[in-house]
Amino acid sequence: MSQNNNLKSKMKILYDYQTFKNRFGGIARYHYELSNGIRYLGNNTEIATLLSPNHYLQNDPRYFVLNPIGHNPFRGRYKISQYIEQINKAYSSIRIKSNNFDIFHPTYYDTYFKRLLNKPLVITVHDFVHEKYDPLRTNDINNKRQLIYDSDKIIAISNNTKKDILDYYNIADDKIEVIYHGIHPFKKKYLRNQYGTYLLFVGDRKGYKNFTTFFDAASSILKQHSRLNLVCTGSPFSEEEIHLIKYQNLEKQVFQISANETELNSLYRHALAFFYPSFYEGFGMPILEAFSNHCPVCLSNASCFPEIASEAAIYFDPSSVDSIRLTIEKIISDKIIRIRLIELGLKRMKDFSWDSTCKKTNALYKSIL
């Protein structure tokens, strides 16, 4: 009898394929950690995907990870990618139609499943980037709006994101629960530093990421300090960025790297400081990454940044070249401040763990059954 009760108490959570069509990405990492963590808590989880290039799934025996088209561009790649996505969507639809789960938690905002779904729906809202900075993405925005209204529960990844939901939509406050992302504190492997003394910029550099203003502030300091470099991760520099770097005669001090996880951890570990000048983020996962790799953090005094980093960062006005420049000068000239920021970052990091994320999400799932 007790065994039957135990079986009935187990939940089965279904996540879909959407974000796992990407090789990397914070949203994929988040759902992978949820799937693992909820399973560890004694429940059953499944990510409904067949052909996935996703880095986080590659060591999980439950999934067949295949990247049949490689990562280099070639003619016909887009059509093949579309075909693979259609296969994954069809498989995900079959799993949803089977009704063999208790809760459905889609990994993005495509509403393909709505006519098939007959179980509780939970969605995670990560940010309002499209609404604030890319309003022409009407399909994503409209789908997201529909899911926000149709869901049984909404997870917001920060109080700032919850505020955005309430500002944009007429939603009951108690329908939304704030559950932060986490970070794994385990020991990491570090590579040798190849870039000398440098400032670090991580991720996309377009639009609201505010790279141009940051580079304007950094360029004058780089010219004054010929041994100081700037390292940027993410996509290769655009033609405009290359022109800007050449115009400032900084080709020998500014580097771009498409870093894997080990390389990225190493870049944080050896950096003089990590700068995040973005005007807006939903959470700011690189902040925790920097904390965990003993890297001083300098942030925009905007959006969710003060909520996440608290006192473990130096803040600047992201719209002011002078404010950013003064922060750079302060961080490169004062070793005591850098040491103090590392200590505060390691302390603040303890407030964020995937274990906590999963336990709170597990409780939210139980609350709607």
XYZ file of C-alpha atoms in Angstrom:
369
model
C 0.000 0.000 0.000
C 2.773 2.432 0.942
C 4.544 1.624 -2.336
C 1.403 2.504 -4.328
C 1.030 5.764 -2.429
C 4.651 6.561 -3.150
C 4.133 5.942 -6.863
C 1.083 8.209 -6.856
C 2.999 10.979 -5.101
C 5.574 11.127 -7.892
C 4.998 13.841 -10.459
C 5.919 13.584 -14.125
C 6.995 16.871 -15.678
C 7.255 17.225 -19.443
C 9.530 19.867 -20.993
C 9.512 20.385 -24.751
C 12.143 20.667 -27.476
C 12.085 24.411 -28.176
C 15.198 25.778 -26.459
C 17.120 22.522 -26.950
C 17.382 23.133 -30.696
C 20.273 25.433 -29.736
C 23.749 24.176 -28.900
C 24.213 26.554 -25.947
C 22.131 29.164 -24.161
C 21.059 30.224 -20.694
C 17.445 29.146 -21.187
C 18.506 25.649 -22.255
C 20.826 25.437 -19.258
C 17.994 26.509 -16.954
C 15.556 23.843 -18.200
C 18.228 21.150 -18.183
C 19.040 21.958 -14.538
C 15.321 21.864 -13.702
C 14.855 18.513 -15.408
C 17.780 17.009 -13.516
C 16.948 18.623 -10.181
C 13.243 17.739 -10.180
C 14.185 14.169 -11.063
C 16.706 14.077 -8.207
C 13.884 15.100 -5.852
C 12.091 11.832 -6.646
C 9.933 12.745 -9.617
C 9.977 11.835 -13.301
C 11.011 14.322 -15.950
C 11.327 14.199 -19.711
C 12.617 16.614 -22.338
C 10.670 15.854 -25.513
C 13.353 16.078 -28.186
C 14.734 13.613 -30.725
C 17.577 15.304 -32.614
C 19.360 17.890 -30.519
C 22.812 19.475 -30.777
C 22.496 20.722 -27.209
C 25.691 20.766 -25.166
C 23.912 20.145 -21.854
C 22.192 16.969 -23.064
C 25.270 15.330 -24.546
C 26.318 13.505 -21.362
C 22.787 12.482 -20.355
C 22.070 8.817 -21.285
C 18.334 9.568 -21.474
C 18.792 11.537 -24.697
C 20.198 10.816 -28.114
C 22.203 13.917 -28.975
C 23.001 14.303 -32.623
C 24.183 17.219 -34.696
C 23.898 15.885 -38.210
C 24.793 19.153 -39.948
C 27.806 20.310 -37.951
C 28.417 23.908 -36.922
C 29.977 25.361 -40.072
C 27.821 27.236 -42.618
C 27.033 25.585 -45.959
C 24.403 25.827 -48.658
C 21.140 24.222 -47.563
C 21.950 24.354 -43.861
C 18.860 26.458 -43.045
C 16.496 24.026 -44.815
C 18.029 21.054 -43.006
C 17.726 22.889 -39.663
C 14.062 23.613 -40.400
C 13.440 19.947 -41.217
C 15.078 18.822 -37.964
C 12.964 21.328 -36.035
C 9.803 19.957 -37.671
C 10.804 16.449 -36.546
C 11.346 17.646 -32.959
C 8.076 19.577 -32.930
C 6.195 16.521 -34.219
C 7.778 14.303 -31.560
C 7.024 16.848 -28.834
C 3.409 17.037 -30.050
C 3.108 13.243 -29.874
C 4.387 13.245 -26.284
C 1.926 15.987 -25.323
C -0.976 14.213 -27.039
C -0.146 11.008 -25.120
C -1.215 12.808 -21.922
C 1.317 10.700 -20.006
C 2.521 13.456 -17.662
C 1.185 15.651 -14.873
C 2.478 19.131 -15.767
C 3.728 20.645 -19.006
C 6.507 23.252 -18.809
C 7.380 24.523 -22.318
C 10.893 25.849 -22.778
C 9.886 28.832 -24.925
C 6.788 30.608 -26.228
C 5.668 28.727 -29.361
C 2.002 27.828 -28.790
C 1.949 24.782 -31.117
C 0.813 22.590 -28.191
C -2.268 24.543 -27.083
C -4.891 22.412 -28.879
C -3.222 19.221 -27.618
C -2.762 20.125 -23.970
C -5.099 18.798 -21.295
C -2.864 19.223 -18.242
C -1.646 22.120 -16.050
C 0.702 24.578 -17.737
C 3.679 26.329 -16.127
C 5.787 28.869 -17.993
C 8.977 30.705 -17.090
C 9.281 34.335 -18.164
C 12.928 35.300 -18.470
C 12.758 38.914 -19.615
C 10.937 41.530 -21.684
C 13.667 42.231 -24.224
C 11.381 41.912 -27.252
C 8.674 44.135 -25.763
C 11.170 46.827 -24.760
C 13.759 46.687 -27.547
C 12.443 44.597 -30.444
C 8.683 45.263 -30.815
C 8.681 43.946 -34.388
C 9.014 40.417 -32.976
C 5.220 40.366 -32.846
C 4.851 36.588 -33.115
C 7.022 35.912 -30.051
C 5.385 38.739 -28.117
C 1.830 37.602 -28.936
C 2.588 33.961 -28.134
C 4.160 34.954 -24.845
C 1.138 37.082 -23.946
C -1.201 34.161 -24.658
C 0.821 31.783 -22.494
C 1.044 34.302 -19.653
C -2.755 34.482 -19.541
C -3.353 30.758 -20.139
C -0.786 29.347 -17.719
C -1.666 27.971 -14.292
C 1.510 29.401 -12.767
C 4.221 31.773 -13.960
C 7.834 31.652 -12.813
C 9.647 34.990 -12.997
C 13.430 34.721 -12.707
C 13.747 38.010 -10.790
C 11.564 40.552 -9.029
C 12.430 42.908 -11.866
C 10.929 40.461 -14.370
C 7.848 40.021 -12.180
C 7.421 43.797 -12.172
C 7.626 43.774 -15.974
C 4.890 41.128 -16.189
C 2.597 43.145 -13.923
C 3.385 46.370 -15.806
C 2.590 44.863 -19.207
C -0.327 42.555 -18.395
C -3.368 42.428 -16.156
C -2.235 39.384 -14.166
C -2.941 38.521 -10.531
C 0.145 38.991 -8.383
C -0.230 35.574 -6.734
C -0.120 33.804 -10.113
C 3.559 34.764 -10.368
C 6.352 33.309 -8.247
C 9.906 34.638 -8.295
C 12.459 31.824 -8.420
C 16.071 32.764 -9.079
C 18.545 30.899 -11.247
C 21.408 29.051 -9.572
C 25.073 28.312 -10.032
C 27.192 25.244 -9.345
C 30.050 26.072 -6.935
C 32.128 22.997 -7.783
C 35.818 23.254 -8.627
C 36.548 24.257 -12.208
C 39.342 23.555 -14.639
C 41.237 26.676 -15.741
C 43.393 27.227 -18.787
C 46.510 29.361 -18.912
C 46.015 33.109 -19.365
C 46.902 34.165 -22.908
C 45.729 37.782 -22.815
C 47.800 39.484 -20.141
C 45.948 42.095 -18.089
C 42.447 42.586 -19.464
C 38.875 43.684 -18.930
C 36.193 41.151 -19.890
C 32.963 41.669 -21.850
C 30.725 38.583 -22.159
C 27.942 37.831 -24.628
C 26.030 39.681 -27.312
C 27.064 43.281 -28.046
C 24.104 44.632 -30.029
C 21.590 47.316 -29.107
C 20.574 47.323 -25.461
C 23.751 45.397 -24.554
C 25.401 48.830 -24.811
C 28.824 47.730 -26.069
C 29.465 50.909 -28.086
C 29.124 53.197 -25.055
C 31.325 50.863 -23.043
C 33.952 50.789 -25.807
C 33.927 54.587 -26.041
C 34.727 54.716 -22.334
C 37.322 51.936 -22.442
C 39.174 53.062 -25.572
C 40.761 56.161 -24.020
C 41.985 54.102 -21.043
C 43.343 51.352 -23.303
C 45.351 54.007 -25.158
C 46.803 55.282 -21.870
C 47.679 51.746 -20.715
C 49.291 49.888 -23.603
C 49.504 46.659 -21.568
C 45.787 46.662 -20.750
C 43.563 44.655 -23.099
C 39.864 44.115 -23.704
C 38.591 40.579 -24.305
C 35.088 40.023 -25.711
C 33.323 36.659 -25.950
C 30.429 35.833 -28.233
C 30.013 36.279 -31.962
C 32.829 37.606 -34.176
C 33.173 41.364 -34.426
C 30.896 42.978 -36.993
C 32.287 45.154 -39.779
C 31.208 48.222 -37.812
C 32.995 47.008 -34.681
C 36.160 46.186 -36.638
C 36.096 49.658 -38.153
C 35.610 51.200 -34.702
C 38.535 49.239 -33.235
C 40.789 50.170 -36.165
C 39.738 53.821 -35.960
C 40.969 53.867 -32.355
C 44.193 51.995 -33.344
C 43.423 49.272 -30.789
C 43.706 46.150 -32.964
C 46.510 44.821 -30.765
C 44.578 45.339 -27.505
C 41.040 44.182 -28.318
C 40.264 40.482 -28.818
C 37.187 38.421 -29.664
C 36.812 34.768 -28.570
C 34.059 32.237 -29.214
C 34.601 30.508 -25.868
C 33.410 27.130 -24.679
C 32.543 26.621 -21.006
C 36.101 25.871 -19.844
C 37.500 28.792 -21.823
C 34.832 31.124 -20.460
C 35.521 30.111 -16.854
C 39.214 30.722 -17.494
C 38.527 34.158 -18.966
C 36.583 35.151 -15.856
C 39.272 33.726 -13.570
C 42.138 35.694 -15.135
C 40.278 38.948 -15.878
C 41.036 42.142 -14.011
C 37.272 42.701 -13.932
C 34.058 41.748 -15.727
C 31.948 44.621 -17.127
C 28.218 44.307 -17.839
C 26.996 47.639 -19.295
C 23.623 46.351 -20.543
C 20.571 48.582 -20.158
C 18.341 45.594 -19.425
C 18.485 41.908 -18.447
C 16.004 39.487 -16.923
C 18.519 38.043 -14.483
C 22.114 38.416 -15.657
C 23.592 34.917 -15.406
C 27.140 36.164 -16.201
C 27.106 37.902 -12.820
C 26.972 34.547 -11.021
C 29.507 33.097 -13.451
C 31.916 35.904 -12.574
C 31.306 35.485 -8.836
C 31.988 31.748 -9.011
C 35.267 32.316 -10.877
C 36.654 34.915 -8.448
C 36.211 37.816 -10.863
C 35.432 41.407 -9.739
C 32.118 42.621 -11.179
C 31.192 46.076 -12.528
C 27.553 46.597 -13.520
C 25.002 49.009 -14.897
C 22.942 50.584 -12.175
C 19.840 49.445 -14.017
C 17.282 46.679 -14.449
C 17.798 43.592 -12.259
C 21.513 44.139 -11.585
C 21.322 45.629 -8.071
C 18.767 42.946 -7.144
C 21.073 40.110 -8.183
C 24.528 41.419 -7.249
C 23.540 43.523 -4.233
C 26.690 45.057 -2.685
C 29.053 42.665 -4.488
C 29.606 44.950 -7.482
C 30.596 48.467 -8.478
C 27.776 50.251 -10.315
C 27.876 52.867 -13.058
C 25.421 54.844 -15.199
C 25.205 52.820 -18.447
C 24.293 55.876 -20.526
C 27.313 57.893 -19.325
C 30.734 57.429 -20.923
C 32.275 59.373 -18.049
C 30.649 57.143 -15.407
C 31.895 53.976 -17.112
C 35.362 55.471 -17.616
C 35.657 56.434 -13.942
C 34.645 52.901 -12.949
C 37.295 51.393 -15.229
C 39.940 53.693 -13.800
C 38.893 52.819 -10.271
C 38.924 49.048 -10.806
C 42.292 48.916 -12.607
C 44.059 51.147 -10.097
C 42.819 49.743 -6.786
C 43.768 46.147 -5.987
C 42.110 46.343 -2.563
C 38.741 47.064 -4.185
C 39.193 44.132 -6.554
C 39.995 41.765 -3.681
C 37.025 43.037 -1.710
C 34.672 42.557 -4.681
C 35.863 38.969 -5.104
C 35.147 38.269 -1.425
C 31.698 39.867 -1.620
C 30.926 37.997 -4.855
C 31.745 34.619 -3.338
C 29.563 35.471 -0.357
C 26.663 36.661 -2.531
C 26.907 33.580 -4.750
C 25.837 31.418 -1.792
C 22.339 32.918 -2.134
C 21.931 31.250 -5.547
C 21.973 27.490 -6.128
C 20.317 25.153 -8.592
C 19.310 23.017 -5.613
C 17.237 25.912 -4.254
C 15.834 26.685 -7.724
C 14.667 23.104 -8.164
C 13.193 22.733 -4.672
C 11.143 25.921 -5.070
C 10.024 24.900 -8.560
C 9.095 21.444 -7.278
C 6.920 23.046 -4.600
C 5.272 25.247 -7.242
C 4.490 22.178 -9.374
C 2.906 20.422 -6.388
C 0.795 23.487 -5.602
C -1.206 23.189 -8.837
C -1.912 19.441 -8.772
